[in-house]
mmCIF file of C-alpha atoms in Angstrom:
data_model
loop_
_atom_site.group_PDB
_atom_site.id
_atom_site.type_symbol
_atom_site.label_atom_id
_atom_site.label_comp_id
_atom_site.label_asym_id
_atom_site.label_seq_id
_atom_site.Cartn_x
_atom_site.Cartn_y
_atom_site.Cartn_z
ATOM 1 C CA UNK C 1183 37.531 35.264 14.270
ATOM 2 C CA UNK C 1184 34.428 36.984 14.168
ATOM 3 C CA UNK C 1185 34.024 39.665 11.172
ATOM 4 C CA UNK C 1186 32.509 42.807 12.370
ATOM 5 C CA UNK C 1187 30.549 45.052 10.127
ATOM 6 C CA UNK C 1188 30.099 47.770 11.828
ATOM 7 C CA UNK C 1189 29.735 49.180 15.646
ATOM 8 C CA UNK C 1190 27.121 51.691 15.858
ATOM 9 C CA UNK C 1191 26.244 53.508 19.549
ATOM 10 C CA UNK C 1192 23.061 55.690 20.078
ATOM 11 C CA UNK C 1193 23.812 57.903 23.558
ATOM 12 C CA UNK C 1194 22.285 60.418 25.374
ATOM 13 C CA UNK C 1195 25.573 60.346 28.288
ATOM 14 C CA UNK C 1196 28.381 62.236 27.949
ATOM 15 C CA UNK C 1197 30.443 58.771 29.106
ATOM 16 C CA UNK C 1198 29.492 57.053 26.052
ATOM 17 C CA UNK C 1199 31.915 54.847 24.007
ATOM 18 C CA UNK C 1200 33.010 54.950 21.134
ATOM 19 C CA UNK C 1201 31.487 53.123 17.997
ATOM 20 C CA UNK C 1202 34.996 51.470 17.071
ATOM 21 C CA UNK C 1203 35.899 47.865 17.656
ATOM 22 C CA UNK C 1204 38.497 46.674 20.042
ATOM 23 C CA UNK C 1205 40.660 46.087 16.321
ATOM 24 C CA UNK C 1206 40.567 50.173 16.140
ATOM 25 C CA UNK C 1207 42.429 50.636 19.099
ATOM 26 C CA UNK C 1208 46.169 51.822 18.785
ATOM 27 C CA UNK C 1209 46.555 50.128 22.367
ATOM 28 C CA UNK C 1210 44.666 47.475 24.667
ATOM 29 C CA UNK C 1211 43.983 48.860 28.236
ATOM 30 C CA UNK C 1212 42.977 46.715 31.285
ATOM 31 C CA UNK C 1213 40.222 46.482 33.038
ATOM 32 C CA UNK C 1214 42.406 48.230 36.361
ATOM 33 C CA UNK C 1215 43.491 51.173 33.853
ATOM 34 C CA UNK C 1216 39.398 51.675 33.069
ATOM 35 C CA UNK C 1217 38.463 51.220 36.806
ATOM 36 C CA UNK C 1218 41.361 54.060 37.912
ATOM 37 C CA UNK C 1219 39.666 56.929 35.065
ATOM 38 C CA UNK C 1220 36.588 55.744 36.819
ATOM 39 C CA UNK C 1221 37.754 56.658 40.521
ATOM 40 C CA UNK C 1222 39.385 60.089 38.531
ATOM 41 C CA UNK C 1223 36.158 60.799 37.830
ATOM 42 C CA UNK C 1224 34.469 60.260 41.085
ATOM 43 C CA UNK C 1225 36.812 62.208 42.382
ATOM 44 C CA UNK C 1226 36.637 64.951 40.084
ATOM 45 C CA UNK C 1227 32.913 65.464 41.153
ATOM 46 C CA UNK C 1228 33.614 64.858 44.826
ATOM 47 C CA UNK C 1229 35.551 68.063 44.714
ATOM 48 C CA UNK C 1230 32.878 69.722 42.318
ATOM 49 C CA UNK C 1231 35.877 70.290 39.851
ATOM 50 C CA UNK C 1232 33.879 70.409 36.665
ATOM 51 C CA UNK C 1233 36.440 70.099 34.068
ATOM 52 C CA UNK C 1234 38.554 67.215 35.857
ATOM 53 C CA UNK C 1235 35.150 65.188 36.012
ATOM 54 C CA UNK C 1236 34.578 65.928 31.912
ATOM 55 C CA UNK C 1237 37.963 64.990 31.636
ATOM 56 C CA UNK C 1238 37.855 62.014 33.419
ATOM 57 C CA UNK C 1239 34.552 60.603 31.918
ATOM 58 C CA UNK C 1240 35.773 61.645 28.312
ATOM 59 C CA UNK C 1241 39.013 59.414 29.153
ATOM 60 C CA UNK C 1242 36.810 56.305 30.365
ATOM 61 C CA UNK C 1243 34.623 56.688 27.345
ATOM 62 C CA UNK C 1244 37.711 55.997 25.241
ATOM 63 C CA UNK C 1245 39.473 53.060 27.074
ATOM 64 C CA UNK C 1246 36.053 51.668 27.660
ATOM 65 C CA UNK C 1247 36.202 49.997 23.618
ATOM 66 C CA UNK C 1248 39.929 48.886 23.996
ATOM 67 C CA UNK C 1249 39.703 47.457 26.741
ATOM 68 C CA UNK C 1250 41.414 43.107 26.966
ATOM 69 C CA UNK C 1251 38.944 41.371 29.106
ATOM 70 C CA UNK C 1252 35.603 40.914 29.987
ATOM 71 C CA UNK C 1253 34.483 44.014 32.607
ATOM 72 C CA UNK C 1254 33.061 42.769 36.076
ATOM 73 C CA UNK C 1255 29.864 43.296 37.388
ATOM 74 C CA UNK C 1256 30.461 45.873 39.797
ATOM 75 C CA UNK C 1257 32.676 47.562 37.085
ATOM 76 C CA UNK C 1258 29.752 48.180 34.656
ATOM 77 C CA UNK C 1259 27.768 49.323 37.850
ATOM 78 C CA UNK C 1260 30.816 52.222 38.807
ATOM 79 C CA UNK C 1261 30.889 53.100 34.639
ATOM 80 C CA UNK C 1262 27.258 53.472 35.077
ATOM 81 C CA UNK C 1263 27.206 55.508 38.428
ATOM 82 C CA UNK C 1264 30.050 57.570 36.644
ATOM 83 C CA UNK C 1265 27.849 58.132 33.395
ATOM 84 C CA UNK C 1266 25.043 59.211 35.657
ATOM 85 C CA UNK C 1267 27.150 61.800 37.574
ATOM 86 C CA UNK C 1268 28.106 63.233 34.181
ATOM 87 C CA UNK C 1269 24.900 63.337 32.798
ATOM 88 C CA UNK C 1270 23.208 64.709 35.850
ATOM 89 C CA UNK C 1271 25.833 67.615 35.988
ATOM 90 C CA UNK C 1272 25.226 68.550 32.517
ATOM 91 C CA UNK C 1273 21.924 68.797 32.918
ATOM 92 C CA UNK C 1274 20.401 65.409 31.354
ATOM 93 C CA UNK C 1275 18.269 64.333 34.531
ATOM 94 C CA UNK C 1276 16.767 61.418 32.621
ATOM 95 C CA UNK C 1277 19.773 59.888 30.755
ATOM 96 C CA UNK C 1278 21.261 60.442 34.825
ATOM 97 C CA UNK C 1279 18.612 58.289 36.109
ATOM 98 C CA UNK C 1280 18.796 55.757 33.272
ATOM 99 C CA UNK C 1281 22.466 55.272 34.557
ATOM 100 C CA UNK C 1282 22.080 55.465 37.888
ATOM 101 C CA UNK C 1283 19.153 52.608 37.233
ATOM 102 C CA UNK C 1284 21.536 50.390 35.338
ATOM 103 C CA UNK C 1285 24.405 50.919 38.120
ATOM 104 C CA UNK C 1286 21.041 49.802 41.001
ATOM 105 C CA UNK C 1287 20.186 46.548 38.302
ATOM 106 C CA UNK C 1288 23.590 45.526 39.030
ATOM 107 C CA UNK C 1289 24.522 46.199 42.918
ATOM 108 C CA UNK C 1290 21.479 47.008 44.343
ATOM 109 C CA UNK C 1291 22.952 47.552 48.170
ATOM 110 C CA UNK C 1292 25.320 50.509 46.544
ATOM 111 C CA UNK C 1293 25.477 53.657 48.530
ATOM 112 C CA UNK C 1294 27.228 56.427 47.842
ATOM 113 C CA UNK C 1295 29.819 57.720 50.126
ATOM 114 C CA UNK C 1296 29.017 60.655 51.669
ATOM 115 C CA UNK C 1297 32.183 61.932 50.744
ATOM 116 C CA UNK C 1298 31.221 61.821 47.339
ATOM 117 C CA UNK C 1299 26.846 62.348 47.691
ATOM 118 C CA UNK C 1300 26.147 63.819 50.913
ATOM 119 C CA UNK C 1301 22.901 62.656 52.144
ATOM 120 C CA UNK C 1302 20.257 64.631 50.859
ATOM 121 C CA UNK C 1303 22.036 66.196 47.651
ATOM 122 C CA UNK C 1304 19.808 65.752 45.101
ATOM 123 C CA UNK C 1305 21.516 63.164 42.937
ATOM 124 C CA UNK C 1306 20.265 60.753 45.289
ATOM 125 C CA UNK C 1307 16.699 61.237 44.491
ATOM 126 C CA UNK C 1308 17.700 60.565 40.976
ATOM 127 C CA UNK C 1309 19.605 57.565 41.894
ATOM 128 C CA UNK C 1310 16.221 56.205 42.952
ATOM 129 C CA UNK C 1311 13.907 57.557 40.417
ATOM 130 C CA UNK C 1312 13.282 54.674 38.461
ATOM 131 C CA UNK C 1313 12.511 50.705 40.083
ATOM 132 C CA UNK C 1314 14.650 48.332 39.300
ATOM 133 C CA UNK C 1315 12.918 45.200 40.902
ATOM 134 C CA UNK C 1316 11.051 44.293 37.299
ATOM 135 C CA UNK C 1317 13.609 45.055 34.336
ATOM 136 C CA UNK C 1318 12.688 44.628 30.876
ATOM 137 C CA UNK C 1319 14.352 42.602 28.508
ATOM 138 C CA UNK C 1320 14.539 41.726 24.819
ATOM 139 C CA UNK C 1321 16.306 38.802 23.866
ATOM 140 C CA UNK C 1322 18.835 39.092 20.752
ATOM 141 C CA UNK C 1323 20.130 36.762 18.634
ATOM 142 C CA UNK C 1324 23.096 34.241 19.243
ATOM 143 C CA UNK C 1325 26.528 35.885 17.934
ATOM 144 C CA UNK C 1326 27.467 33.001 15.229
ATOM 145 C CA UNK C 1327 31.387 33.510 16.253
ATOM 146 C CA UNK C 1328 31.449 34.733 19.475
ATOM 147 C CA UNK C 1329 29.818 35.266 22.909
ATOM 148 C CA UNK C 1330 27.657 38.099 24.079
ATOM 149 C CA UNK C 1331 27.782 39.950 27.738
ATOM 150 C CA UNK C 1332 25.897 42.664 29.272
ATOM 151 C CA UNK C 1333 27.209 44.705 32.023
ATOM 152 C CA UNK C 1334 29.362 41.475 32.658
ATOM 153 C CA UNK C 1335 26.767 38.297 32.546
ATOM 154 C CA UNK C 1336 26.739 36.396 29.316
ATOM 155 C CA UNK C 1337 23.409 36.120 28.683
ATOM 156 C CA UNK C 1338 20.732 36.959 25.268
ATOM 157 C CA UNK C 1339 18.710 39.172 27.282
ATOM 158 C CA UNK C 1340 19.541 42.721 26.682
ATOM 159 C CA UNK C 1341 17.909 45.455 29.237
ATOM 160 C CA UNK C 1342 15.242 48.101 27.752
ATOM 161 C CA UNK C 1343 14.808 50.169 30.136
ATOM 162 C CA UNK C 1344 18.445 51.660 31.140
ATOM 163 C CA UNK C 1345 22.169 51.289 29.475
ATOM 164 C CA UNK C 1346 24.595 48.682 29.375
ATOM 165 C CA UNK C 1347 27.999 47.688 28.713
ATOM 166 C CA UNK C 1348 28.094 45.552 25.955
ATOM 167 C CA UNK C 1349 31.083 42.889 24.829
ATOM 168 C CA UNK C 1350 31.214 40.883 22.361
ATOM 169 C CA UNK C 1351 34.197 37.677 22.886
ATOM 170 C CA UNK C 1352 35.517 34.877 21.101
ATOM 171 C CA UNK C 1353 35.164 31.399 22.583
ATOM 172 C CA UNK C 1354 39.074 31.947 24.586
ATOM 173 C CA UNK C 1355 37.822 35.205 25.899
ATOM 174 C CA UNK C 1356 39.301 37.699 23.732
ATOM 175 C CA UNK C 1357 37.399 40.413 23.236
ATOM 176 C CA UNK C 1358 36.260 41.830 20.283
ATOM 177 C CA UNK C 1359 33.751 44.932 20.745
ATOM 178 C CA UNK C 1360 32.709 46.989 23.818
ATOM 179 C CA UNK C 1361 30.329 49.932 24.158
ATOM 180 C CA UNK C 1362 28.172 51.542 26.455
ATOM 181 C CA UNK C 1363 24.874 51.376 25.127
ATOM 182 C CA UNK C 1364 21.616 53.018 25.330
ATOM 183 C CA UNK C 1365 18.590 51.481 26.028
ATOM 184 C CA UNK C 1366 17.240 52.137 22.632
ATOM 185 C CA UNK C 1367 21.160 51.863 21.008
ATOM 186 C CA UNK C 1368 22.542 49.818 18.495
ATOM 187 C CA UNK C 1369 24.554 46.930 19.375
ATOM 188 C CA UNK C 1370 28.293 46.279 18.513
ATOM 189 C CA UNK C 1371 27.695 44.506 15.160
ATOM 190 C CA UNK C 1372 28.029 40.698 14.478
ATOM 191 C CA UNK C 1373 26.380 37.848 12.262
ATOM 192 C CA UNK C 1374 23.577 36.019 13.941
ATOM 193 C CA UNK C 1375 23.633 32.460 14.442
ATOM 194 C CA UNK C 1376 22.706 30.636 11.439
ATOM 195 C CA UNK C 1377 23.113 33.659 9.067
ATOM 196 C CA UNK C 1378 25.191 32.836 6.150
ATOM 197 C CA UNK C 1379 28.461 34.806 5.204
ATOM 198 C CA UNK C 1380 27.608 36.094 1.649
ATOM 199 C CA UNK C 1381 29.973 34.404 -1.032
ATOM 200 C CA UNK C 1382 31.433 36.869 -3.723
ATOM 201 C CA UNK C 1383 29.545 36.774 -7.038
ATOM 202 C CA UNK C 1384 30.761 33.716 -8.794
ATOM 203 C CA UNK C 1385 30.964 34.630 -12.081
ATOM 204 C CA UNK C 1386 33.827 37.594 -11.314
ATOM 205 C CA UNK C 1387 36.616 37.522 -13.098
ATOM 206 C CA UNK C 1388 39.453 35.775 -11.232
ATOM 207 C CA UNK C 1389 42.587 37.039 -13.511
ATOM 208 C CA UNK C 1390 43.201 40.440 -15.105
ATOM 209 C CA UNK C 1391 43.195 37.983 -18.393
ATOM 210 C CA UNK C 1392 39.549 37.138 -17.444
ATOM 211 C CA UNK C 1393 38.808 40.765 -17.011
ATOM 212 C CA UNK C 1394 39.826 41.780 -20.641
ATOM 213 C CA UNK C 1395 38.174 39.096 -21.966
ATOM 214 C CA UNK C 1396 34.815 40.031 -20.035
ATOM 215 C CA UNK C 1397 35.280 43.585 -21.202
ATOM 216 C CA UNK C 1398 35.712 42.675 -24.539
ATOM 217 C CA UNK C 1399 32.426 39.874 -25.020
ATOM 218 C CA UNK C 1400 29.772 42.239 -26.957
ATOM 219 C CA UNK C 1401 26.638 42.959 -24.640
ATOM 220 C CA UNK C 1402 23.567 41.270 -25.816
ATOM 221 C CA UNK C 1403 20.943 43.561 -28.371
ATOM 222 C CA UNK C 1404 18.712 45.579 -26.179
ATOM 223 C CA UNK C 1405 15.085 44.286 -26.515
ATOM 224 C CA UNK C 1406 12.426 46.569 -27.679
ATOM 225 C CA UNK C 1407 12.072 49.687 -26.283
ATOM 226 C CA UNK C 1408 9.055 50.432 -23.477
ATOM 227 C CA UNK C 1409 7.839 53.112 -26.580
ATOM 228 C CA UNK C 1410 7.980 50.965 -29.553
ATOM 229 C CA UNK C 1411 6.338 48.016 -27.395
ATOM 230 C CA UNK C 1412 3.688 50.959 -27.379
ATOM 231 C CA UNK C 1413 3.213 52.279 -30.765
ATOM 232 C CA UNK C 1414 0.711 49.802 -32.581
ATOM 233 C CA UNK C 1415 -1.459 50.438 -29.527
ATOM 234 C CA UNK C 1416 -1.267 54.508 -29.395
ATOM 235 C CA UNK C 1417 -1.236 54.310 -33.435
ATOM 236 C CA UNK C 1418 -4.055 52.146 -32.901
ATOM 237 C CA UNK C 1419 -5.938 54.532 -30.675
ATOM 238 C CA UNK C 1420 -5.798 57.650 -32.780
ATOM 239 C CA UNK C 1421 -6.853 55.670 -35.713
ATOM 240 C CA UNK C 1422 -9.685 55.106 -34.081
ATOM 241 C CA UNK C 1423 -10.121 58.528 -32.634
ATOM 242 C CA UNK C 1424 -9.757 60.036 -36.136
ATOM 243 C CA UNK C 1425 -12.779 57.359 -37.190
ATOM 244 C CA UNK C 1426 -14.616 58.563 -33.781
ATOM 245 C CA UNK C 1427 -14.864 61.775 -35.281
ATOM 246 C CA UNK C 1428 -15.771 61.743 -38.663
ATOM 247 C CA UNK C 1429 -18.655 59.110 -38.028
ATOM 248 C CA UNK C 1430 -19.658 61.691 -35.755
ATOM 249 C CA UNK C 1431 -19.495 64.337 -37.441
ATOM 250 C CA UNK C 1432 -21.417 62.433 -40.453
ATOM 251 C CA UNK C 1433 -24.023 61.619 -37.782
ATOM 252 C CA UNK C 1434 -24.194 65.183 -36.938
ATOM 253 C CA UNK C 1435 -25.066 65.886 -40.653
ATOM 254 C CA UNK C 1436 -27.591 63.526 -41.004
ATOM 255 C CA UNK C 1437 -29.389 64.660 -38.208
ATOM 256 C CA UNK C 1438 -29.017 68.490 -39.175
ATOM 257 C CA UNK C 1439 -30.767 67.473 -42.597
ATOM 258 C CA UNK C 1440 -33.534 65.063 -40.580
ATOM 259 C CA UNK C 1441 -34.396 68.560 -38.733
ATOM 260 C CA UNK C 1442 -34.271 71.104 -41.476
ATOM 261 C CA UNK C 1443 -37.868 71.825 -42.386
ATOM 262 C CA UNK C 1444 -37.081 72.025 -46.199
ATOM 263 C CA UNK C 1445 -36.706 68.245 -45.803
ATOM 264 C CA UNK C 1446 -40.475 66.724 -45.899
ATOM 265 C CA UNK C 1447 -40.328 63.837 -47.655
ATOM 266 C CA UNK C 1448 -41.749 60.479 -45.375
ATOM 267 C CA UNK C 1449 -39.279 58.606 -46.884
ATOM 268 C CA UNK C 1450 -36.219 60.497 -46.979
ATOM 269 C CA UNK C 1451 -36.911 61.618 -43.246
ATOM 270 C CA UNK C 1452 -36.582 57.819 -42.393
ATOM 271 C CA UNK C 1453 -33.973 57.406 -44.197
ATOM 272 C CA UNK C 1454 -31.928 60.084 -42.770
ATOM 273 C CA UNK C 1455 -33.121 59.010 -39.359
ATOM 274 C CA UNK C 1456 -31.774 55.495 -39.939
ATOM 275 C CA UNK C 1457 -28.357 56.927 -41.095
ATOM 276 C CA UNK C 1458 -28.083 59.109 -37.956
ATOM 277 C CA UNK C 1459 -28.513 56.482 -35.219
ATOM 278 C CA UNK C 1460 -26.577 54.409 -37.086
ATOM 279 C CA UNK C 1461 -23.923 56.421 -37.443
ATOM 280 C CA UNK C 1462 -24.240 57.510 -33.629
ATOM 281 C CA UNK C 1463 -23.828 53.520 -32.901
ATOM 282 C CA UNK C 1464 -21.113 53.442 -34.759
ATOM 283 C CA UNK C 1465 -19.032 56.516 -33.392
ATOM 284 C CA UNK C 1466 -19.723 55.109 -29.602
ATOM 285 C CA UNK C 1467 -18.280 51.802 -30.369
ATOM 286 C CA UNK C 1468 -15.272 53.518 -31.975
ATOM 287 C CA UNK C 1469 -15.135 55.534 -29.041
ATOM 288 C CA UNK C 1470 -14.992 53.030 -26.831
ATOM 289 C CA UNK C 1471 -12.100 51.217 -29.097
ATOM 290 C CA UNK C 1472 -9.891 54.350 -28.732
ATOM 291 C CA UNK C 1473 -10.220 53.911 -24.749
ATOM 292 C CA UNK C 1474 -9.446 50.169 -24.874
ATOM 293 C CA UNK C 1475 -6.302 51.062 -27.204
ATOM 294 C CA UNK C 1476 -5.519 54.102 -25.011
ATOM 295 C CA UNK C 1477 -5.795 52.113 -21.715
ATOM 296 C CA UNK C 1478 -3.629 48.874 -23.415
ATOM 297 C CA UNK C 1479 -0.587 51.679 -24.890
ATOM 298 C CA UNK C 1480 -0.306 53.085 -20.805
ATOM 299 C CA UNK C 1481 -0.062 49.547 -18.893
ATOM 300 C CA UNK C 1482 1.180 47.490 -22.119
#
């Protein structure tokens, strides 16, 4: 049996299904109940009765997920011609044409009865706005548990340019998921072939007795903290700035007395010149020490 995670549907139709697996349904419907709220519908709109024809599509969308058996072909082309119908009354011309195209993929030699479209009513140009002669596809991966059909066909090949119905089956045919889908929707859920089922964590406990005894094994001593990983390299850093300044400041002196014209003496002038650099030297290599430290305490 084939686990499903979760059924997700992206629609722009007022005929869309519901995101619910066939599992959710309080009932399983045929495929005959689905195609009679589909002929409801049709003729709803045939007598321009607005609210029968919501009705009627609202009704389809929700058998459409429940129901037993794979849908035929020229089912999925009437749930798409009804979806269309809907849409286009509403307003939606493009999510109408989308439908209409998927319904034209299907059974391309469909007319409408006149009963239903009267030649030249305006639905008909939509019926033939977009060509169907070249359809994109995008293949999809093999269900690991279960078979995959669009609008009726088993195939990998889902359409990208118009809707489709989409049912996922076991091997004997029962089905597990359908929904209308979008062109850009998300499929009914299922695990790919050759994907795995995660295994629970092995080291739960199995027994409540396990469980106590879990709870009550001590948790190992944190390690160090991020700060006092860092402390020998900030303390290191202001130690150094503190030296930074005072060699600086005693280079600063130096050269003060070098400049002051009281001091005249050849020899003490060198001598105070001497002290100066060197004392300059050594404040930008302590400088230069803080910024190491500085730069180690951030990424340390």
């Amino acid at each position: 049996m084939l686990v499903l995670l979760t059924v997700a549907l992206l629609t722009t139709a007022p005929a869309a299904a519901s995101p619910q697996p066939a599992s959710a349904c309080s009932a399983r419907v045929t495929t005959a109940d689905l195609d009679a709220a589909l002929a409801l519908a049709e003729s709803a709109y045939a007598d321009a009765d607005l609210p029968a024809l919501e009705a009627a599509t609202a009704h389809a969308a929700e058998l459409l997920p429940c129901v037993d058996a794979i849908v035929s072909r020229e089912l999925a082309a009437r749930y798409h011609r009804v979806a269309g119908l809907q849409a286009f009354v509403e307003g939606q011309e493009d999510a109408a044409e989308r439908a209409f195209a998927a319904a034209r993929a299907i059974d391309p030699s469909y007319r409408f009865p006149p009963e239903l479209v009267p030649p030249g009513n305006p639905v008909l140009d939509h019926y033939r706005a977009i060509p169907v002669d070249a359809p994109k596809t995008l293949p999809v991966p093999a269900p690991a548990e279960a078979r995959i059909y669009f609008d009726g066909v088993e195939t990998l090949q889902r359409p990208l340019s118009w809707p489709s119905v989409v049912q996922l089956a076991e091997d004997d045919g029962t089905v597990i998921a359908t929904a209308w889908v979008e062109a850009n929707g998300e499929l009914p859920a299922y695990r790919p072939e050759g994907v795995a089922v995660a295994a629970p964590p092995s080291d739960l406990p199995a027994t409540a007795d396990a469980a106590t005894d879990l709870a009550a094994t001590p948790s190992p001593s944190p390690g160090p903290s991020a700060m006092s990983r860092k402390w020998p390299w900030v303390a290191g850093s202001a130690a150094m700035a503190v030296t930074t300044g005072a060699l600086f400041a005693a280079s600063r002196s130096a050269a003060s007395t070098y400049y002051d014209p009281q001091t005249t003496g050849e020899e003490e002038l060198s001598t105070l010149r001497s002290r100066a650099n060197g004392l300059l030297f050594a404040s930008a290599g302590t400088a230069a020490a803080t910024v190491g430290l500085g730069v180690v305490a951030i990424v340390f």
